mmCIF file of N, CA and C in Angstrom:
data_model
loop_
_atom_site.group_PDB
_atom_site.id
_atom_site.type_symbol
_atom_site.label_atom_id
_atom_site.label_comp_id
_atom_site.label_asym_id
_atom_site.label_seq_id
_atom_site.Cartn_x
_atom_site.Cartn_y
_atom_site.Cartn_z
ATOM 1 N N UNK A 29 -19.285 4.451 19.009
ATOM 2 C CA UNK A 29 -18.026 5.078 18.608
ATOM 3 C C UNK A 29 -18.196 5.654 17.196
ATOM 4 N N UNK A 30 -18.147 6.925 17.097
ATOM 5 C CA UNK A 30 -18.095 7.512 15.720
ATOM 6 C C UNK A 30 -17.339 7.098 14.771
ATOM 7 N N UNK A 31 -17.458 6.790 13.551
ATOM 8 C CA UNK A 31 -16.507 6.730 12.067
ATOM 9 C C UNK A 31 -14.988 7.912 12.648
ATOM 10 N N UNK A 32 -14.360 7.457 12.483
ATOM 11 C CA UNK A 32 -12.977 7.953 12.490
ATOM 12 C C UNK A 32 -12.353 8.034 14.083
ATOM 13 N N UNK A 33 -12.909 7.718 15.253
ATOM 14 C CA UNK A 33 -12.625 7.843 16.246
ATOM 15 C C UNK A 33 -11.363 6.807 16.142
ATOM 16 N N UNK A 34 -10.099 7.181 16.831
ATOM 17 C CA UNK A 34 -9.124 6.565 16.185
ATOM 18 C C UNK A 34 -8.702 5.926 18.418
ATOM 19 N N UNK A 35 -9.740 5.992 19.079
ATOM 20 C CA UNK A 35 -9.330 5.338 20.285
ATOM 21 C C UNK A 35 -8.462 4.256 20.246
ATOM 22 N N UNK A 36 -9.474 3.171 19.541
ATOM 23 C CA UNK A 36 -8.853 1.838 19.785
ATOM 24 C C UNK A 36 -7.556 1.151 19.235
ATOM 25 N N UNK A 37 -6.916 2.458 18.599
ATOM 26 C CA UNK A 37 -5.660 2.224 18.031
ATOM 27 C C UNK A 37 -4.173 2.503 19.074
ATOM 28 N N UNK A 38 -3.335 1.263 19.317
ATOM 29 C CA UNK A 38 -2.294 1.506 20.103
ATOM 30 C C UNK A 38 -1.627 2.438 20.066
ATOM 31 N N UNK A 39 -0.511 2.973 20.754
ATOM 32 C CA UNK A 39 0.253 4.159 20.150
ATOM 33 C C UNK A 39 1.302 3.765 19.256
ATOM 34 N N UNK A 40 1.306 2.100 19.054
ATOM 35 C CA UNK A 40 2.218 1.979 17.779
ATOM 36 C C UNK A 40 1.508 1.863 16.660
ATOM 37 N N UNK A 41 0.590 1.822 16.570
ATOM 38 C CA UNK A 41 -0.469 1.844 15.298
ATOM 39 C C UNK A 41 -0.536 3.423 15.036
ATOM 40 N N UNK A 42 -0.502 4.274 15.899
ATOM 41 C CA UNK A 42 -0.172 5.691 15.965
ATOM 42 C C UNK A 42 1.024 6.444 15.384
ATOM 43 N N UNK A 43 1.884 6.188 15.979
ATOM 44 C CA UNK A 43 3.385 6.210 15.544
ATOM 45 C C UNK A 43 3.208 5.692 13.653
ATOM 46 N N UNK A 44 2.667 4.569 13.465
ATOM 47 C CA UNK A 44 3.122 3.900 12.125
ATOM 48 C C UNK A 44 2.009 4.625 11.293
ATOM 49 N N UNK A 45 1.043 5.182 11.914
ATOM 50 C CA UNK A 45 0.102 5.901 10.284
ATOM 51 C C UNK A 45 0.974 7.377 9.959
ATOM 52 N N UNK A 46 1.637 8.000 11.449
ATOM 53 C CA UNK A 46 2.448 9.160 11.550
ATOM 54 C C UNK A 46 3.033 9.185 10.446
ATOM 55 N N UNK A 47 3.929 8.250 10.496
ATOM 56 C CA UNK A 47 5.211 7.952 9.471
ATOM 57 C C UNK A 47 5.272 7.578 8.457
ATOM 58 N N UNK A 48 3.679 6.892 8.418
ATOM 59 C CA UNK A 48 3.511 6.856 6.788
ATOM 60 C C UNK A 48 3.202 7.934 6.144
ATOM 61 N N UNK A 49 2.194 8.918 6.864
ATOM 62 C CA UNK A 49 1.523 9.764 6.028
ATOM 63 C C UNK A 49 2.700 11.049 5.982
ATOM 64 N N UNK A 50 3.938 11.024 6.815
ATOM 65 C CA UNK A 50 4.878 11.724 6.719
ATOM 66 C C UNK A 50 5.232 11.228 5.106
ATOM 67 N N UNK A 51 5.762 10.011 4.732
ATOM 68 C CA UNK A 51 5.932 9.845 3.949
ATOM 69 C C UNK A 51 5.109 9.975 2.312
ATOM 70 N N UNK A 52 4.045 9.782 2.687
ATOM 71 C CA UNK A 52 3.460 10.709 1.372
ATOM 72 C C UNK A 52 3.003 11.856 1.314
ATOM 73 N N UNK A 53 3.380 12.824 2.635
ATOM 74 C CA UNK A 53 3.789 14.184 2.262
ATOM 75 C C UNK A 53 4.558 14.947 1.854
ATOM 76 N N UNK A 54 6.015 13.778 2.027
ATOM 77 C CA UNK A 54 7.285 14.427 1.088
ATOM 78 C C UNK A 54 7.040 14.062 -0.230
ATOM 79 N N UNK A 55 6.021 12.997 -0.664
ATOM 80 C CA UNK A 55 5.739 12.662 -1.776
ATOM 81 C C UNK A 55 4.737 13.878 -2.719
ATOM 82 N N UNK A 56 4.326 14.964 -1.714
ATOM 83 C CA UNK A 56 3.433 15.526 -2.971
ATOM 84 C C UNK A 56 2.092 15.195 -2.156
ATOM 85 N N UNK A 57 1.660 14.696 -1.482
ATOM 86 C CA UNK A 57 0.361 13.885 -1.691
ATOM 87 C C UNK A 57 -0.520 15.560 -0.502
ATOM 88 N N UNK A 58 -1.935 15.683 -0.459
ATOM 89 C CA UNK A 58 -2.095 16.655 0.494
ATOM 90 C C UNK A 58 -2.544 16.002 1.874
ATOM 91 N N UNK A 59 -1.970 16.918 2.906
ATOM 92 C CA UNK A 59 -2.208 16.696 4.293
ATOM 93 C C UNK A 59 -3.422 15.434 4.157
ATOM 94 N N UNK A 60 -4.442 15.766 4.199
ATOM 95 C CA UNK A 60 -6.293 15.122 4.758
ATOM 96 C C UNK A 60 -5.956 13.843 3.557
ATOM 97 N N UNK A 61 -5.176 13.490 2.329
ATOM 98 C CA UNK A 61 -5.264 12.540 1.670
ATOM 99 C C UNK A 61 -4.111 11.463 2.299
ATOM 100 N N UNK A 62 -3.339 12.367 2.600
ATOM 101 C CA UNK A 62 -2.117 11.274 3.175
ATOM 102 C C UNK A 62 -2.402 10.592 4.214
ATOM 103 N N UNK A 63 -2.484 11.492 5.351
ATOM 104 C CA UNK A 63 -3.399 11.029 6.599
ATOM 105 C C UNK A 63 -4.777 9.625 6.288
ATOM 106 N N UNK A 64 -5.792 9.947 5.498
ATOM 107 C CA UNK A 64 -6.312 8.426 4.950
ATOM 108 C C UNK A 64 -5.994 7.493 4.482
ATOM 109 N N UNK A 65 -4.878 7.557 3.472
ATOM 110 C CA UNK A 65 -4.215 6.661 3.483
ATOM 111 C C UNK A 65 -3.303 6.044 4.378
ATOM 112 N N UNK A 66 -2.384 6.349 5.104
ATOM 113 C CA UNK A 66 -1.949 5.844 6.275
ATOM 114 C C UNK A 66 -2.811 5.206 6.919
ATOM 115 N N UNK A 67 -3.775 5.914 7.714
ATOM 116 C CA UNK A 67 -4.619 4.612 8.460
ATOM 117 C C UNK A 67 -5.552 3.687 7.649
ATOM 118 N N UNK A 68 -5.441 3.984 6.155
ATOM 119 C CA UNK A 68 -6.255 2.775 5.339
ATOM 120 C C UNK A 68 -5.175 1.730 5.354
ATOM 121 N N UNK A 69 -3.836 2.059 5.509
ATOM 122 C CA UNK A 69 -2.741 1.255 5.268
ATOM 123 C C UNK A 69 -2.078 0.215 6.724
ATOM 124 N N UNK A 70 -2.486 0.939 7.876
ATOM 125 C CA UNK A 70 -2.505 0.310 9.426
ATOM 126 C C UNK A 70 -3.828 -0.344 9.253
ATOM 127 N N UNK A 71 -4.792 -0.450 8.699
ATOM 128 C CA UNK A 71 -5.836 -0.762 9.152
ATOM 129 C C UNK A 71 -5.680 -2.498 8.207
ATOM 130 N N UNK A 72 -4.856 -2.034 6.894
ATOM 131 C CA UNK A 72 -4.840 -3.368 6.268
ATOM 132 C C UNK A 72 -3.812 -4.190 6.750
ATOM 133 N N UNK A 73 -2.685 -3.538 7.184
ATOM 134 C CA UNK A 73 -1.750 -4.421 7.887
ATOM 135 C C UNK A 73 -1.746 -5.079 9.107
ATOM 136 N N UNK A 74 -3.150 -4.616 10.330
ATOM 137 C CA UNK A 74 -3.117 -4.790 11.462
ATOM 138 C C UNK A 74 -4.619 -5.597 11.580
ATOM 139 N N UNK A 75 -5.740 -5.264 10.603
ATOM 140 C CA UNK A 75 -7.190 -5.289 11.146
ATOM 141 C C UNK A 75 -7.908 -4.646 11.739
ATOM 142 N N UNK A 76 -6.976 -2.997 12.266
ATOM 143 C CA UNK A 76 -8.024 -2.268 13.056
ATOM 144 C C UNK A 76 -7.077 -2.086 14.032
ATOM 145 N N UNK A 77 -7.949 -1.350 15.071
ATOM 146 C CA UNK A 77 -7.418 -1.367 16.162
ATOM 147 C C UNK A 77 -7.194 -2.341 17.090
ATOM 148 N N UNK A 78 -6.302 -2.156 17.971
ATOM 149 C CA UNK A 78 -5.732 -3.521 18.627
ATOM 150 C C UNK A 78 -6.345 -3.625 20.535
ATOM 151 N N UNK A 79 -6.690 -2.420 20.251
ATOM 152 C CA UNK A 79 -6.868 -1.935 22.084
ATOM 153 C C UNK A 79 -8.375 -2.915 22.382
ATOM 154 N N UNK A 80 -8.213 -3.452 23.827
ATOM 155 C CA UNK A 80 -9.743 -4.332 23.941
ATOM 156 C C UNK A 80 -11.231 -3.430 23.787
ATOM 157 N N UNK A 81 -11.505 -4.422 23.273
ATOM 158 C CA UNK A 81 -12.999 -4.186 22.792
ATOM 159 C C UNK A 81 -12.968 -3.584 21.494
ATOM 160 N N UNK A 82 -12.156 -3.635 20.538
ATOM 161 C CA UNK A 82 -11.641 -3.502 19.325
ATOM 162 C C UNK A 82 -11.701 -5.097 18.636
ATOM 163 N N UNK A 83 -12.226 -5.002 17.087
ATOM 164 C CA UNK A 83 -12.724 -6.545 16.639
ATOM 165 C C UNK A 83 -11.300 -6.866 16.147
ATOM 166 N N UNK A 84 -10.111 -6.267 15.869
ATOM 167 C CA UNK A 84 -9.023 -6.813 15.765
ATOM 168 C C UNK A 84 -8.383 -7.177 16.565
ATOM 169 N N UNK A 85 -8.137 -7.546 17.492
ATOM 170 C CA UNK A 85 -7.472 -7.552 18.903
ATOM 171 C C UNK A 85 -7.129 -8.880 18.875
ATOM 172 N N UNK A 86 -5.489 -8.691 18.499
ATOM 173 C CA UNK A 86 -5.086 -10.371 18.853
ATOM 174 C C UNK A 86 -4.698 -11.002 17.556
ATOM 175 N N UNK A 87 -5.130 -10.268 16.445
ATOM 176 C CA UNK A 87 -5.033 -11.357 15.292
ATOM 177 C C UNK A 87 -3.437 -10.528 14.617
ATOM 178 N N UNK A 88 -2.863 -12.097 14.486
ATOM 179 C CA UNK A 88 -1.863 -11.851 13.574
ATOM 180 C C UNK A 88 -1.468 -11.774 11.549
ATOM 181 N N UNK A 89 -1.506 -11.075 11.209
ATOM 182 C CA UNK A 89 -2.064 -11.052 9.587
ATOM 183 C C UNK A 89 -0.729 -11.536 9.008
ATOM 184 N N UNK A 90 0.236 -11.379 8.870
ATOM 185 C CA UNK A 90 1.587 -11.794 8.451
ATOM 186 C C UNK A 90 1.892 -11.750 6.964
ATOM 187 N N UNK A 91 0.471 -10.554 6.603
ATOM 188 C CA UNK A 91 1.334 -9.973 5.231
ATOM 189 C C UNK A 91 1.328 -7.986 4.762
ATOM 190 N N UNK A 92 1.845 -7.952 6.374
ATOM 191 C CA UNK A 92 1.587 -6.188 6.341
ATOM 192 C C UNK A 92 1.916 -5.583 4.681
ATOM 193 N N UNK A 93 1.044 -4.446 4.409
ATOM 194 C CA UNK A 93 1.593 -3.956 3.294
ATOM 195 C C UNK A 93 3.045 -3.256 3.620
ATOM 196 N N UNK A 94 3.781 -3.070 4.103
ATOM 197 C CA UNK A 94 4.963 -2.849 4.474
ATOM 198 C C UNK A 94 5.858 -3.428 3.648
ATOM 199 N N UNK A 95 5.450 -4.936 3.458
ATOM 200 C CA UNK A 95 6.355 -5.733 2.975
ATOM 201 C C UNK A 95 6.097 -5.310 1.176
ATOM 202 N N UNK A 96 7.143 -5.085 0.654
ATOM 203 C CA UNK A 96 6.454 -4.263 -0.689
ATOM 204 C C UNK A 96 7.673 -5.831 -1.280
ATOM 205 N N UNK A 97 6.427 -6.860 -1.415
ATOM 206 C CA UNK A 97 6.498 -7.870 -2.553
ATOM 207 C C UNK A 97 7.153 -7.719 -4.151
ATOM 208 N N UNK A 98 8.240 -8.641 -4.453
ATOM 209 C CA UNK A 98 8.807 -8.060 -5.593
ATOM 210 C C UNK A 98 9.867 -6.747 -6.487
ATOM 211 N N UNK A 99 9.303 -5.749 -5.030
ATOM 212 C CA UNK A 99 9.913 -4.195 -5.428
ATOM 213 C C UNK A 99 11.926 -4.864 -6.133
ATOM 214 N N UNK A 100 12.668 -5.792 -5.829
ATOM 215 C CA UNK A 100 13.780 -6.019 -6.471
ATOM 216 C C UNK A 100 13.817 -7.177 -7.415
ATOM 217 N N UNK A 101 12.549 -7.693 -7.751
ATOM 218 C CA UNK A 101 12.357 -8.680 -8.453
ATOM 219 C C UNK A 101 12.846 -8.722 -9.777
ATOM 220 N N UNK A 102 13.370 -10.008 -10.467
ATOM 221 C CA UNK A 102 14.084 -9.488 -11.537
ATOM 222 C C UNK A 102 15.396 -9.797 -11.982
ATOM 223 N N UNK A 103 16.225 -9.454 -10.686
ATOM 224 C CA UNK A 103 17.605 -9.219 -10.575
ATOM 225 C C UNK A 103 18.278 -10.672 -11.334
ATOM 226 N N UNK A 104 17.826 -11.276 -10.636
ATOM 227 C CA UNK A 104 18.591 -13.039 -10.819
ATOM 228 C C UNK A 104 18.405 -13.631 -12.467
ATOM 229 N N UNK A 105 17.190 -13.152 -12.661
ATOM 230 C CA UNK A 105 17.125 -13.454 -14.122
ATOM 231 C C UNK A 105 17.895 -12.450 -15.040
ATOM 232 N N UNK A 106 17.862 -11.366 -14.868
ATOM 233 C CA UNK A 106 18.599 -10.489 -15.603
ATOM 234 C C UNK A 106 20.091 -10.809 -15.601
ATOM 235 N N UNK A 107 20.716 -11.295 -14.645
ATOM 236 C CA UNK A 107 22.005 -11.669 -14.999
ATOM 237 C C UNK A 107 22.068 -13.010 -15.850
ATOM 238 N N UNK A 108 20.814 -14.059 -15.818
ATOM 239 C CA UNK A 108 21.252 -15.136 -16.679
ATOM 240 C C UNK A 108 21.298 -14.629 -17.859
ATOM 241 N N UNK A 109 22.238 -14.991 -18.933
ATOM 242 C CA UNK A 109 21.857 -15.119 -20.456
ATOM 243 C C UNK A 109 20.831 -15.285 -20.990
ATOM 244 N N UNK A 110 20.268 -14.623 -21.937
ATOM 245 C CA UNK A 110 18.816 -15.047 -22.288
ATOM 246 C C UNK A 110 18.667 -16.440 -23.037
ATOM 247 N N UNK A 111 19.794 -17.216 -23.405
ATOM 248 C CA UNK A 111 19.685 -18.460 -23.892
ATOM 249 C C UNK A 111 19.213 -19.052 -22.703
ATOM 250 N N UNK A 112 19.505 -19.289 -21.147
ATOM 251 C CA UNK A 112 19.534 -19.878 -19.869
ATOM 252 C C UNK A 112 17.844 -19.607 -19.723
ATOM 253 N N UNK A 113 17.684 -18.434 -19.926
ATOM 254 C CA UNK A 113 15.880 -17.847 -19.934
ATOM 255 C C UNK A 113 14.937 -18.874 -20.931
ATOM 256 N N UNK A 114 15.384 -18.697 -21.819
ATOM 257 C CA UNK A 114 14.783 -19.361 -23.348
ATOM 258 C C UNK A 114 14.543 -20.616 -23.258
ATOM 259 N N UNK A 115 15.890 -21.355 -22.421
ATOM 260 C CA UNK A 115 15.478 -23.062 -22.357
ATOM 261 C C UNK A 115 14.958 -23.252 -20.937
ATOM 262 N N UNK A 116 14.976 -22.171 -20.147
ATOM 263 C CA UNK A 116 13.568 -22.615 -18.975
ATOM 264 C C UNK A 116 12.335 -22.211 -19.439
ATOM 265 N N UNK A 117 12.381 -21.469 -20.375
ATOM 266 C CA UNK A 117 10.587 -21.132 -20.745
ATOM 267 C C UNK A 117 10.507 -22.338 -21.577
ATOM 268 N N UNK A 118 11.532 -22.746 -22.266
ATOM 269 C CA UNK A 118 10.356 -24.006 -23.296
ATOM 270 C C UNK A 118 10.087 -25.200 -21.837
ATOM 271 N N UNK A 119 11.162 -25.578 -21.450
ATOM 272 C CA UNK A 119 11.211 -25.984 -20.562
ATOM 273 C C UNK A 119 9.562 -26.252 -19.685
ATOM 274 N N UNK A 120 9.488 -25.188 -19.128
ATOM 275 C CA UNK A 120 7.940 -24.935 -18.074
ATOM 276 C C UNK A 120 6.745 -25.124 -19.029
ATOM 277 N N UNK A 121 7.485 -24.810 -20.208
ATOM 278 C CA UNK A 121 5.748 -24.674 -21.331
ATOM 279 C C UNK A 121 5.274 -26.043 -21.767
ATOM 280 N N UNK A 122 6.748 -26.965 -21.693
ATOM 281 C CA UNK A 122 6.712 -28.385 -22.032
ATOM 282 C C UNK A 122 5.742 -28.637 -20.938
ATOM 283 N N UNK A 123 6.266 -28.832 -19.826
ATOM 284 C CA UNK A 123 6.140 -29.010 -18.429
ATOM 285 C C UNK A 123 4.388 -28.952 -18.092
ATOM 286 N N UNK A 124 3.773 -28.031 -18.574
ATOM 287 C CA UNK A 124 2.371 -27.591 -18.685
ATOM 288 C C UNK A 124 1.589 -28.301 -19.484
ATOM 289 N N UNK A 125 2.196 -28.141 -20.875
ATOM 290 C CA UNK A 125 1.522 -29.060 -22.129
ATOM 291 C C UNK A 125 1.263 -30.459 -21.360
ATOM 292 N N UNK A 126 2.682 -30.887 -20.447
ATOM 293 C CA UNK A 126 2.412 -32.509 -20.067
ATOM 294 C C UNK A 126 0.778 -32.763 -19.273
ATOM 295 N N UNK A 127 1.541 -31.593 -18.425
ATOM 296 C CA UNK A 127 0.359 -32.034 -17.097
ATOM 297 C C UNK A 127 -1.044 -31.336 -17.660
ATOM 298 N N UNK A 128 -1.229 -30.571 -18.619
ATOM 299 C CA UNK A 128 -2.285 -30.179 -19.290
ATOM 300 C C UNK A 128 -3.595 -31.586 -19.695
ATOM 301 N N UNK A 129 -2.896 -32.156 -20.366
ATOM 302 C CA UNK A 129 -3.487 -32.908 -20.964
ATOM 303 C C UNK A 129 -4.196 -34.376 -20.128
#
């Protein structure tokens, strides 16, 4: 099977590089770059192709890049007071020093 032969990929692995690389074409990005990235991006979320006789077939990864970690992170602390901030950082630093030693 040649480098880029995209057989062993389902048609939802199909569908999802589509829609990504749609998406970083409204971004600016060009056709042939977007398109690689998308299936660099199915390939990290899935392992490859899924169709038999494909070495991914079957495995579940359960941290697709999809899931964009953190992107609202923040929020909860920003509403505490920074005094509430201040005495959990000495707090944890105590906390460290203990078990440090």
């Amino acid at each position: 099977m040649p480098r880029g032969d995209k057989s062993k990929y389902t048609d939802k692995q199909e569908r999802k590089a589509d829609h990504i690389a749609e998406g970083y074409e409204k971004r600016g990005v060009p056709e042939k770059e977007a398109e690689r990235r998308a299936w660099a991006t199915v390939n990290k979320d899935d392992g490859g192709g899924k169709k038999e006789g494909g070495s991914g077939r079957g495995k579940h990864t359960g941290h697709p890049a999809a899931h964009k970690g953190g992107e609202a992170g923040g929020k909860a602390a920003a509403a505490r007071p920074a005094s509430a901030r201040s005495a959990s950082a000495k707090k944890a630093a105590a906390t460290r020093k203990r078990h440090a030693a």
